[in-house]
mmCIF file of C-alpha atoms in Angstrom:
data_model
loop_
_atom_site.group_PDB
_atom_site.id
_atom_site.type_symbol
_atom_site.label_atom_id
_atom_site.label_comp_id
_atom_site.label_asym_id
_atom_site.label_seq_id
_atom_site.Cartn_x
_atom_site.Cartn_y
_atom_site.Cartn_z
ATOM 1 C CA MET W 1 30.264 17.460 -31.879
ATOM 2 C CA ALA W 2 25.958 18.433 -31.848
ATOM 3 C CA ALA W 3 25.554 14.740 -30.770
ATOM 4 C CA LEU W 4 27.964 14.444 -27.840
ATOM 5 C CA VAL W 5 25.805 18.113 -26.838
ATOM 6 C CA ALA W 6 22.739 15.541 -27.178
ATOM 7 C CA LEU W 7 24.020 13.183 -25.571
ATOM 8 C CA GLY W 8 24.802 15.265 -22.402
ATOM 9 C CA ILE W 9 21.787 16.567 -22.110
ATOM 10 C CA ALA W 10 19.958 12.813 -22.630
ATOM 11 C CA VAL W 11 22.154 11.939 -20.089
ATOM 12 C CA LEU W 12 21.836 15.090 -17.864
ATOM 13 C CA GLY W 13 17.877 15.175 -18.538
ATOM 14 C CA SER W 14 17.630 10.937 -17.023
ATOM 15 C CA ALA W 15 19.665 12.006 -14.033
ATOM 16 C CA ALA W 16 17.278 14.939 -13.035
ATOM 17 C CA SER W 17 14.140 12.410 -13.421
ATOM 18 C CA ALA W 18 16.001 10.222 -10.624
ATOM 19 C CA GLU W 19 14.260 10.667 -6.657
ATOM 20 C CA VAL W 20 14.540 9.848 -4.050
ATOM 21 C CA VAL W 21 11.885 9.473 -2.058
ATOM 22 C CA LYS W 22 12.359 9.001 2.201
ATOM 23 C CA TYR W 23 9.617 6.434 4.203
ATOM 24 C CA LYS W 24 9.227 5.832 7.591
ATOM 25 C CA ALA W 25 7.572 2.797 10.145
ATOM 26 C CA THR W 26 7.183 3.357 13.442
ATOM 27 C CA LEU W 27 7.167 -0.145 15.496
ATOM 28 C CA ASN W 28 4.773 -1.319 18.077
ATOM 29 C CA GLY W 29 3.080 -4.300 19.905
ATOM 30 C CA ALA W 30 -0.286 -2.165 19.049
ATOM 31 C CA SER W 31 -0.064 -1.527 15.506
ATOM 32 C CA GLU W 32 -0.186 -6.032 15.264
ATOM 33 C CA VAL W 33 -3.572 -7.526 13.773
ATOM 34 C CA PRO W 34 -4.423 -8.935 16.803
ATOM 35 C CA ALA W 35 -2.390 -5.606 18.598
ATOM 36 C CA ASN W 36 -0.314 -6.560 21.319
ATOM 37 C CA ALA W 37 0.264 -4.996 24.831
ATOM 38 C CA GLU W 38 4.549 -5.861 24.571
ATOM 39 C CA LYS W 39 6.863 -2.887 25.468
ATOM 40 C CA GLY W 40 8.332 -3.462 22.415
ATOM 41 C CA THR W 41 9.147 -0.684 19.758
ATOM 42 C CA GLY W 42 11.165 -0.316 16.938
ATOM 43 C CA THR W 43 11.923 2.291 13.957
ATOM 44 C CA GLY W 44 12.245 1.931 10.063
ATOM 45 C CA ALA W 45 13.852 4.673 7.875
ATOM 46 C CA PHE W 46 13.237 3.670 3.972
ATOM 47 C CA ASP W 47 14.678 5.201 0.994
ATOM 48 C CA PHE W 48 13.246 4.146 -2.693
ATOM 49 C CA ASP W 49 14.805 5.203 -5.947
ATOM 50 C CA THR W 50 12.320 6.030 -8.641
ATOM 51 C CA GLN W 51 14.855 5.353 -11.116
ATOM 52 C CA THR W 52 15.837 1.635 -10.662
ATOM 53 C CA LYS W 53 12.723 1.104 -8.291
ATOM 54 C CA THR W 54 15.075 0.074 -5.424
ATOM 55 C CA LEU W 55 14.005 0.403 -1.265
ATOM 56 C CA THR W 56 16.841 0.803 1.015
ATOM 57 C CA TRP W 57 15.970 0.690 4.514
ATOM 58 C CA THR W 58 17.356 0.295 8.096
ATOM 59 C CA VAL W 59 14.725 -0.860 10.877
ATOM 60 C CA THR W 60 15.827 -0.208 14.576
ATOM 61 C CA TYR W 61 14.171 -2.314 17.306
ATOM 62 C CA SER W 62 14.271 -2.889 21.365
ATOM 63 C CA GLY W 63 12.377 -4.024 24.333
ATOM 64 C CA LEU W 64 11.318 -8.086 22.670
ATOM 65 C CA THR W 65 10.091 -10.486 24.860
ATOM 66 C CA GLY W 66 12.964 -12.308 23.293
ATOM 67 C CA PRO W 67 15.362 -12.509 20.087
ATOM 68 C CA ALA W 68 13.845 -11.316 16.650
ATOM 69 C CA ARG W 69 13.534 -15.430 14.968
ATOM 70 C CA ALA W 70 12.208 -13.336 11.562
ATOM 71 C CA ALA W 71 11.439 -9.698 9.570
ATOM 72 C CA HIS W 72 9.890 -9.097 6.196
ATOM 73 C CA ILE W 73 8.067 -6.307 4.628
ATOM 74 C CA HIS W 74 4.633 -7.966 3.829
ATOM 75 C CA GLY W 75 1.926 -6.340 1.486
ATOM 76 C CA SER W 76 -0.203 -5.413 0.050
ATOM 77 C CA ALA W 77 -2.749 -4.110 3.226
ATOM 78 C CA ALA W 78 -3.481 -1.263 4.779
ATOM 79 C CA GLN W 79 -3.268 -0.520 8.878
ATOM 80 C CA GLY W 80 -5.619 -3.300 10.477
ATOM 81 C CA ALA W 81 -5.583 -5.997 8.059
ATOM 82 C CA ASN W 82 -2.442 -8.058 7.248
ATOM 83 C CA ALA W 83 -1.015 -9.627 4.280
ATOM 84 C CA PRO W 84 2.029 -12.315 3.209
ATOM 85 C CA PRO W 85 6.111 -11.357 3.606
ATOM 86 C CA ILE W 86 7.392 -10.694 0.312
ATOM 87 C CA ILE W 87 10.399 -9.490 1.580
ATOM 88 C CA PRO W 88 12.417 -11.947 3.573
ATOM 89 C CA PHE W 89 15.041 -9.992 5.719
ATOM 90 C CA PRO W 90 17.911 -12.514 5.845
ATOM 91 C CA GLN W 91 18.913 -11.104 9.350
ATOM 92 C CA PRO W 92 16.486 -10.149 11.779
ATOM 93 C CA ALA W 93 18.435 -8.608 14.712
ATOM 94 C CA SER W 94 18.663 -4.710 14.967
ATOM 95 C CA PRO W 95 19.457 -2.954 12.841
ATOM 96 C CA ILE W 96 18.479 -4.444 10.214
ATOM 97 C CA LYS W 97 20.147 -2.764 6.999
ATOM 98 C CA GLY W 98 19.303 -4.311 3.236
ATOM 99 C CA SER W 99 17.601 -2.767 -0.123
ATOM 100 C CA ALA W 100 15.278 -4.707 -2.520
ATOM 101 C CA LYS W 101 14.370 -4.209 -6.124
ATOM 102 C CA LEU W 102 10.924 -3.773 -6.683
ATOM 103 C CA THR W 103 8.421 -5.053 -8.737
ATOM 104 C CA ASP W 104 5.715 -2.520 -9.984
ATOM 105 C CA ALA W 105 2.893 -3.922 -8.056
ATOM 106 C CA GLN W 106 5.506 -3.349 -4.910
ATOM 107 C CA VAL W 107 6.089 -0.507 -5.982
ATOM 108 C CA GLN W 108 2.087 0.476 -6.480
ATOM 109 C CA SER W 109 1.624 -0.601 -2.962
ATOM 110 C CA LEU W 110 4.515 1.200 -0.876
ATOM 111 C CA GLU W 111 3.122 4.601 -3.246
ATOM 112 C CA THR W 112 -0.172 3.975 -1.998
ATOM 113 C CA GLY W 113 0.693 2.635 1.826
ATOM 114 C CA MET W 114 -0.289 -0.514 1.799
ATOM 115 C CA LEU W 115 2.990 -2.040 2.796
ATOM 116 C CA TYR W 116 4.149 -2.444 6.182
ATOM 117 C CA VAL W 117 6.894 -3.811 8.562
ATOM 118 C CA ASN W 118 7.099 -6.299 11.659
ATOM 119 C CA VAL W 119 9.011 -8.289 13.254
ATOM 120 C CA HIS W 120 8.208 -11.362 14.590
ATOM 121 C CA THR W 121 9.369 -13.087 18.275
ATOM 122 C CA ALA W 122 8.580 -16.824 19.623
ATOM 123 C CA ALA W 123 6.297 -15.446 21.767
ATOM 124 C CA HIS W 124 4.554 -13.979 19.235
ATOM 125 C CA PRO W 125 5.513 -15.507 16.147
ATOM 126 C CA ALA W 126 2.683 -13.710 13.725
ATOM 127 C CA GLY W 127 4.839 -11.126 14.643
ATOM 128 C CA GLU W 128 5.523 -8.721 17.801
ATOM 129 C CA ILE W 129 6.100 -5.715 16.833
ATOM 130 C CA ARG W 130 4.605 -3.683 13.091
ATOM 131 C CA GLY W 131 4.449 -0.119 11.137
ATOM 132 C CA GLN W 132 3.268 0.690 8.795
ATOM 133 C CA ILE W 133 5.685 2.623 5.212
ATOM 134 C CA GLU W 134 4.756 5.718 4.757
ATOM 135 C CA LYS W 135 5.599 9.177 4.019
#
C-alpha cells in the first residue's frame, strides 16, 4: 500500500512540474531582413510543453503578394538578423497548424527570443512577412 501511495505521489509530482508556456508572433514585411513595404500581415500562437519539449503552433496570415511558397521557423537569430530554417512547415497555406519536438538548443533559442517565423512568396523568396517568437 505504501508503494502505491509513493507511486501516486511520484506521478502527481511529475505531472505538476509540466507547464505549457505561451508564445506569440506578429508577422509583417517591416520585420523582414531586409524590410519590405508589402501589406501582408499575420499572427502566430505557440504553445510550448516544457515536459515533452513539444512546440505547437497556429500561424495565420493574409494580404500577401501571392500564394505562400514556403513557411518555416528560423533560428537562432535576434530581431534584425537572419538565420537558416530549422522547422519547415509542410503546408504553408493559412492557417498553418502543426507541432514539433524541439532539441535542447532550440528550446534555449525559444526561451531567449531567438526564433522567428516567416512566410515566403514568389515576389519575396527570402520571406515576405516575419515575426519574432516571444512571450
